[in-house]
Amino acid sequence: MNTLPQQLANGLFLGSMYGLIAIGYTMVYGIVQLINFAHGEIFMTGGFGALTVYLALPSGTSMWVALPLMLIGGTLVAVLIATGAERFAYRPLRNAPRLAPLITAIGLSLALQEAVRNWYPQATSARVFPQINAGPWNIGSVNISSGDVFVIIAAPICMAALASFVRATRTGRAMQATAQDPDTAQLMGIDTNRVIVIAFAIGGLFAAVASLAYGLRYGQVKYDMGFQAGLKAFTAAVLGGIGNIYGAMLGGLVLGVAEALATAYIANIPGMGQFGGQGWASVWAFILLILVLLLRPQGLLGERVADRA
Amino acid sequence: MTALLEVEDLRVSYGKIEAVKGISFTVEAGQVVTLIGTNGAGKTTTLRTLSGLLRPTHGRVVFDGQPIEKVPAHKIVALGLAHSPEGRHIFPRLTIEENLKLGAYLRKDADGIAKDIQRAYDLFPILGERRKQAAGTLSGGEQQMLAMGRALMSQPKLLMLDEPSMGLSPIMMQKIMQTIVELKASGTTILLVEQNAQAALSLADQGHVMEIGNIVLSGTGRDLLHDESVRKAYLGED
Ligand SMILES: Nc1ncnc2c1ncn2[C@@H]1O[C@H](COP(=O)(O)OP(=O)(O)OP(=O)(O)O)[C@@H](O)[C@H]1O
Ligand SMILES: [Mg+2]
């Protein structure tokens, strides 16, 4: 089905997933100006963590029981890896030249992929992910799967929770202070190392939620699933204005919808026939990114750079 | 009685360059002590080391009876040492009130915090009028008031001020200096770094003159104010 509402729904699903992953990039960048290129793999390990929990449950366990447990398992794994990466890979490089943590991130990325591929049972190709035994539903001309429903409910809840956490809690205020001026934050008595760990942990949590959505939607998880998803989410973070949590979500949605629409409709434009379809989806996503970077380098909701002097 | 702050043979380096080359001084409770000196003398480096943002290569810092030269910055604040940094460093995208609340980050007494915020507004009424405004929109002088108010919010035993008059109009500078006099009168212990030697020495109990990493002259504020070499070098007389 290729109706416009259907494409918008697809875009909304994709975009919510990108947005959730993008939070991890943007929180970490906002606080330590580090692009954690291993974040896509943290998303991936969340998916395998959830799968592991499912496989450990007695067969025939209802998905309504399994799903929360899988979410907890996936979150534990993703948070542990995210905070472990911070503690042991990035923190020792905090004052090193910028290239060092970047290269470390790429190395970590490959290491995590290979670790899962080689050591997780039968993970050299995709592993089947359990499905919720409900739906898909037809609403008008729109076909919606249970995976879509999961992420479209989960994403706004996560975002609202994060926004009020950052705005209204003491730790959230400490995060804002650390992002704006880390030395002065320490002079206030803020343990900035703890704030940084929390930023990585929140990124891990959101990535785990996204990985569950991915598994439910596509019915599988695979060791390299974090590459594409991570790249798109990073694009979403930059698109929205990196460092800005609302920007990450908005960037995700814009990117997801643009990608879905381009995939479906570009080919209808005379002379553009060969540029439609799934194979070109990423190309359109990155063209959008380039356009935004040219026309609005700080991203859709980005802060002016001068503000973070 | 031992001093509130004792600094002994403090050395601090940036890589191979030694910016502070073995200085010693003390601050007694209730005193105002000032460090003056030309650009690059090492005054800011000294304060940043005392508050834990920099690590000394050598020497001892004892604050309130406790060695702190290895204590992380966020724990030094908890001991009662507050630092209002050079260049003000308010949090520009937070409101004035949020900035003040961050100054009280380690305190748990909500009533006391509210009272002290009100005290900051009494001290600097303009801050109260703009409490919901982003701090980045304040003028330089107003930002300096906020930085001082914020540092006071931790109820420090010792308040370190790094060039509070920097870049301010003469009227604003007078207002800030007047505030320091008031703080002193209310018993606040202050370590003041200033380019404006005249103003700083006039209100200080003790003064130290720094030159390229060393303390070259020490005395009471009044003595230094009348010292011929100080008058020549820092008070613009020949
Ligand atoms: N981050 C840094 N890296 C390298 N050298 C530094 C750094 N900060 C300061 N310095 C050097 O250390 C010396 C002391 O600087 P410091 O800022 O402590 O001086 P200051 O007395 O506060 O001067 P000013 O009155 O200009 O504020 C200077 O020579 C300065 O160039
Ligand atoms: Mg200085």
Short mmCIF file of N, CA, C and O in Angstrom, two decimals, chain A residues 90-140:
data_model
loop_
_atom_site.label_atom_id
_atom_site.label_comp_id
_atom_site.label_asym_id
_atom_site.label_seq_id
_atom_site.Cartn_x
_atom_site.Cartn_y
_atom_site.Cartn_z
N TYR A 90 36.50 6.53 26.57
CA TYR A 90 36.49 7.97 26.29
C TYR A 90 37.10 8.81 27.41
O TYR A 90 37.79 9.78 27.15
N ARG A 91 36.83 8.46 28.66
CA ARG A 91 37.30 9.31 29.75
C ARG A 91 38.83 9.47 29.75
O ARG A 91 39.32 10.58 29.94
N PRO A 92 39.59 8.38 29.53
CA PRO A 92 41.05 8.57 29.51
C PRO A 92 41.51 9.51 28.40
O PRO A 92 42.62 10.02 28.45
N LEU A 93 40.64 9.74 27.42
CA LEU A 93 41.03 10.59 26.27
C LEU A 93 40.41 11.97 26.36
O LEU A 93 40.43 12.73 25.39
N ARG A 94 39.86 12.32 27.51
CA ARG A 94 39.09 13.56 27.60
C ARG A 94 39.91 14.78 27.18
O ARG A 94 39.39 15.71 26.59
N ASN A 95 41.20 14.78 27.49
CA ASN A 95 42.02 15.94 27.13
C ASN A 95 42.93 15.68 25.93
O ASN A 95 43.81 16.48 25.63
N ALA A 96 42.67 14.58 25.25
CA ALA A 96 43.49 14.24 24.08
C ALA A 96 43.00 15.03 22.87
O ALA A 96 41.90 15.59 22.88
N PRO A 97 43.80 15.08 21.80
CA PRO A 97 43.33 15.73 20.57
C PRO A 97 42.03 15.07 20.09
O PRO A 97 41.80 13.89 20.34
N ARG A 98 41.21 15.85 19.40
CA ARG A 98 39.86 15.41 19.04
C ARG A 98 39.81 14.12 18.23
O ARG A 98 38.86 13.37 18.30
N LEU A 99 40.86 13.91 17.45
CA LEU A 99 40.87 12.74 16.59
C LEU A 99 40.92 11.45 17.40
O LEU A 99 40.37 10.42 16.99
N ALA A 100 41.56 11.49 18.56
CA ALA A 100 41.76 10.27 19.35
C ALA A 100 40.44 9.61 19.77
O ALA A 100 40.23 8.42 19.50
N PRO A 101 39.52 10.37 20.40
CA PRO A 101 38.26 9.71 20.75
C PRO A 101 37.44 9.29 19.53
O PRO A 101 36.72 8.29 19.58
N LEU A 102 37.59 10.02 18.45
CA LEU A 102 36.86 9.67 17.23
C LEU A 102 37.30 8.31 16.70
O LEU A 102 36.49 7.43 16.37
N ILE A 103 38.60 8.13 16.64
CA ILE A 103 39.14 6.86 16.17
C ILE A 103 38.77 5.75 17.14
O ILE A 103 38.40 4.64 16.73
N THR A 104 38.83 6.06 18.42
CA THR A 104 38.43 5.09 19.44
C THR A 104 36.99 4.65 19.23
O THR A 104 36.66 3.46 19.31
N ALA A 105 36.13 5.62 18.92
CA ALA A 105 34.71 5.31 18.72
C ALA A 105 34.53 4.37 17.54
O ALA A 105 33.75 3.40 17.61
N ILE A 106 35.25 4.61 16.47
CA ILE A 106 35.13 3.75 15.29
C ILE A 106 35.64 2.35 15.61
O ILE A 106 35.02 1.34 15.27
N GLY A 107 36.74 2.29 16.35
CA GLY A 107 37.28 1.00 16.77
C GLY A 107 36.30 0.24 17.65
O GLY A 107 36.05 -0.96 17.46
N LEU A 108 35.69 0.97 18.57
CA LEU A 108 34.73 0.36 19.49
C LEU A 108 33.53 -0.18 18.72
O LEU A 108 33.01 -1.27 19.00
N SER A 109 33.13 0.59 17.72
CA SER A 109 32.03 0.23 16.86
C SER A 109 32.28 -1.14 16.21
O SER A 109 31.45 -2.05 16.28
N LEU A 110 33.45 -1.25 15.60
CA LEU A 110 33.80 -2.50 14.93
C LEU A 110 33.92 -3.63 15.93
O LEU A 110 33.47 -4.75 15.68
N ALA A 111 34.54 -3.34 17.07
CA ALA A 111 34.74 -4.37 18.09
C ALA A 111 33.39 -4.92 18.56
O ALA A 111 33.22 -6.14 18.70
N LEU A 112 32.42 -4.03 18.78
CA LEU A 112 31.11 -4.49 19.26
C LEU A 112 30.41 -5.34 18.19
O LEU A 112 29.82 -6.38 18.49
N GLN A 113 30.48 -4.89 16.94
CA GLN A 113 29.88 -5.69 15.86
C GLN A 113 30.49 -7.07 15.79
O GLN A 113 29.79 -8.08 15.70
N GLU A 114 31.82 -7.11 15.81
CA GLU A 114 32.51 -8.40 15.68
C GLU A 114 32.25 -9.28 16.89
O GLU A 114 32.11 -10.50 16.76
N ALA A 115 32.20 -8.67 18.07
CA ALA A 115 31.94 -9.45 19.28
C ALA A 115 30.59 -10.15 19.17
O ALA A 115 30.46 -11.35 19.44
N VAL A 116 29.57 -9.41 18.75
CA VAL A 116 28.24 -10.00 18.64
C VAL A 116 28.22 -11.06 17.52
O VAL A 116 27.71 -12.16 17.69
N ARG A 117 28.82 -10.69 16.40
CA ARG A 117 28.81 -11.61 15.26
C ARG A 117 29.48 -12.94 15.62
O ARG A 117 28.99 -14.02 15.29
N ASN A 118 30.60 -12.87 16.31
CA ASN A 118 31.36 -14.09 16.58
C ASN A 118 30.90 -14.84 17.82
O ASN A 118 30.99 -16.07 17.87
N TRP A 119 30.47 -14.10 18.83
CA TRP A 119 30.25 -14.75 20.12
C TRP A 119 28.79 -14.95 20.45
O TRP A 119 28.45 -15.78 21.28
N TYR A 120 27.89 -14.20 19.85
CA TYR A 120 26.48 -14.44 20.13
C TYR A 120 26.05 -15.63 19.28
O TYR A 120 26.37 -15.70 18.10
N PRO A 121 25.34 -16.60 19.88
CA PRO A 121 24.99 -17.80 19.12
C PRO A 121 24.24 -17.47 17.82
O PRO A 121 23.30 -16.69 17.84
N GLN A 122 24.68 -18.06 16.76
CA GLN A 122 24.04 -17.93 15.43
C GLN A 122 23.76 -16.49 15.01
O GLN A 122 22.74 -16.19 14.42
N ALA A 123 24.69 -15.62 15.34
CA ALA A 123 24.45 -14.21 15.02
C ALA A 123 25.22 -13.77 13.79
O ALA A 123 25.26 -12.58 13.48
N THR A 124 25.84 -14.71 13.07
CA THR A 124 26.55 -14.29 11.86
C THR A 124 25.58 -13.78 10.80
O THR A 124 25.94 -12.99 9.95
N SER A 125 24.33 -14.26 10.85
CA SER A 125 23.30 -13.61 10.03
C SER A 125 22.17 -13.17 10.97
O SER A 125 22.29 -13.33 12.19
N ALA A 126 21.11 -12.62 10.39
CA ALA A 126 20.05 -12.05 11.23
C ALA A 126 19.43 -13.10 12.14
O ALA A 126 19.29 -14.26 11.76
N ARG A 127 19.08 -12.67 13.35
CA ARG A 127 18.35 -13.57 14.25
C ARG A 127 16.91 -13.09 14.37
O ARG A 127 16.63 -11.91 14.47
N VAL A 128 16.02 -14.08 14.37
CA VAL A 128 14.59 -13.74 14.41
C VAL A 128 14.25 -13.11 15.76
O VAL A 128 14.69 -13.57 16.80
N PHE A 129 13.50 -12.03 15.70
CA PHE A 129 13.07 -11.33 16.91
C PHE A 129 11.60 -11.65 17.16
O PHE A 129 10.81 -11.69 16.21
N PRO A 130 11.22 -11.91 18.41
CA PRO A 130 9.82 -12.29 18.68
C PRO A 130 8.85 -11.16 18.33
O PRO A 130 9.21 -10.00 18.35
N GLN A 131 7.65 -11.55 18.01
CA GLN A 131 6.64 -10.56 17.62
C GLN A 131 5.50 -10.51 18.63
O GLN A 131 5.20 -11.50 19.30
N ILE A 132 4.89 -9.35 18.75
CA ILE A 132 3.67 -9.24 19.55
C ILE A 132 2.55 -9.86 18.74
O ILE A 132 2.39 -9.55 17.55
N ASN A 133 1.81 -10.74 19.40
CA ASN A 133 0.77 -11.46 18.66
C ASN A 133 -0.50 -10.61 18.59
O ASN A 133 -1.53 -10.96 19.14
N ALA A 134 -0.41 -9.50 17.93
CA ALA A 134 -1.57 -8.62 17.77
C ALA A 134 -1.37 -7.80 16.50
O ALA A 134 -0.24 -7.53 16.13
N GLY A 135 -2.45 -7.41 15.89
CA GLY A 135 -2.34 -6.62 14.67
C GLY A 135 -1.81 -7.47 13.53
O GLY A 135 -1.72 -8.69 13.67
N PRO A 136 -1.44 -6.92 12.39
CA PRO A 136 -1.54 -5.49 12.12
C PRO A 136 -2.99 -5.03 11.98
O PRO A 136 -3.88 -5.84 11.76
N TRP A 137 -3.15 -3.74 12.18
CA TRP A 137 -4.49 -3.17 12.10
C TRP A 137 -4.60 -2.27 10.87
O TRP A 137 -3.59 -1.68 10.45
N ASN A 138 -5.80 -2.18 10.35
CA ASN A 138 -6.05 -1.23 9.27
C ASN A 138 -6.89 -0.08 9.80
O ASN A 138 -7.97 -0.29 10.32
N ILE A 139 -6.32 1.10 9.71
CA ILE A 139 -7.08 2.29 10.08
C ILE A 139 -7.25 3.08 8.80
O ILE A 139 -6.29 3.67 8.30
N GLY A 140 -8.45 3.04 8.24
CA GLY A 140 -8.63 3.61 6.91
C GLY A 140 -7.72 2.87 5.95
O GLY A 140 -7.69 1.64 5.93
#
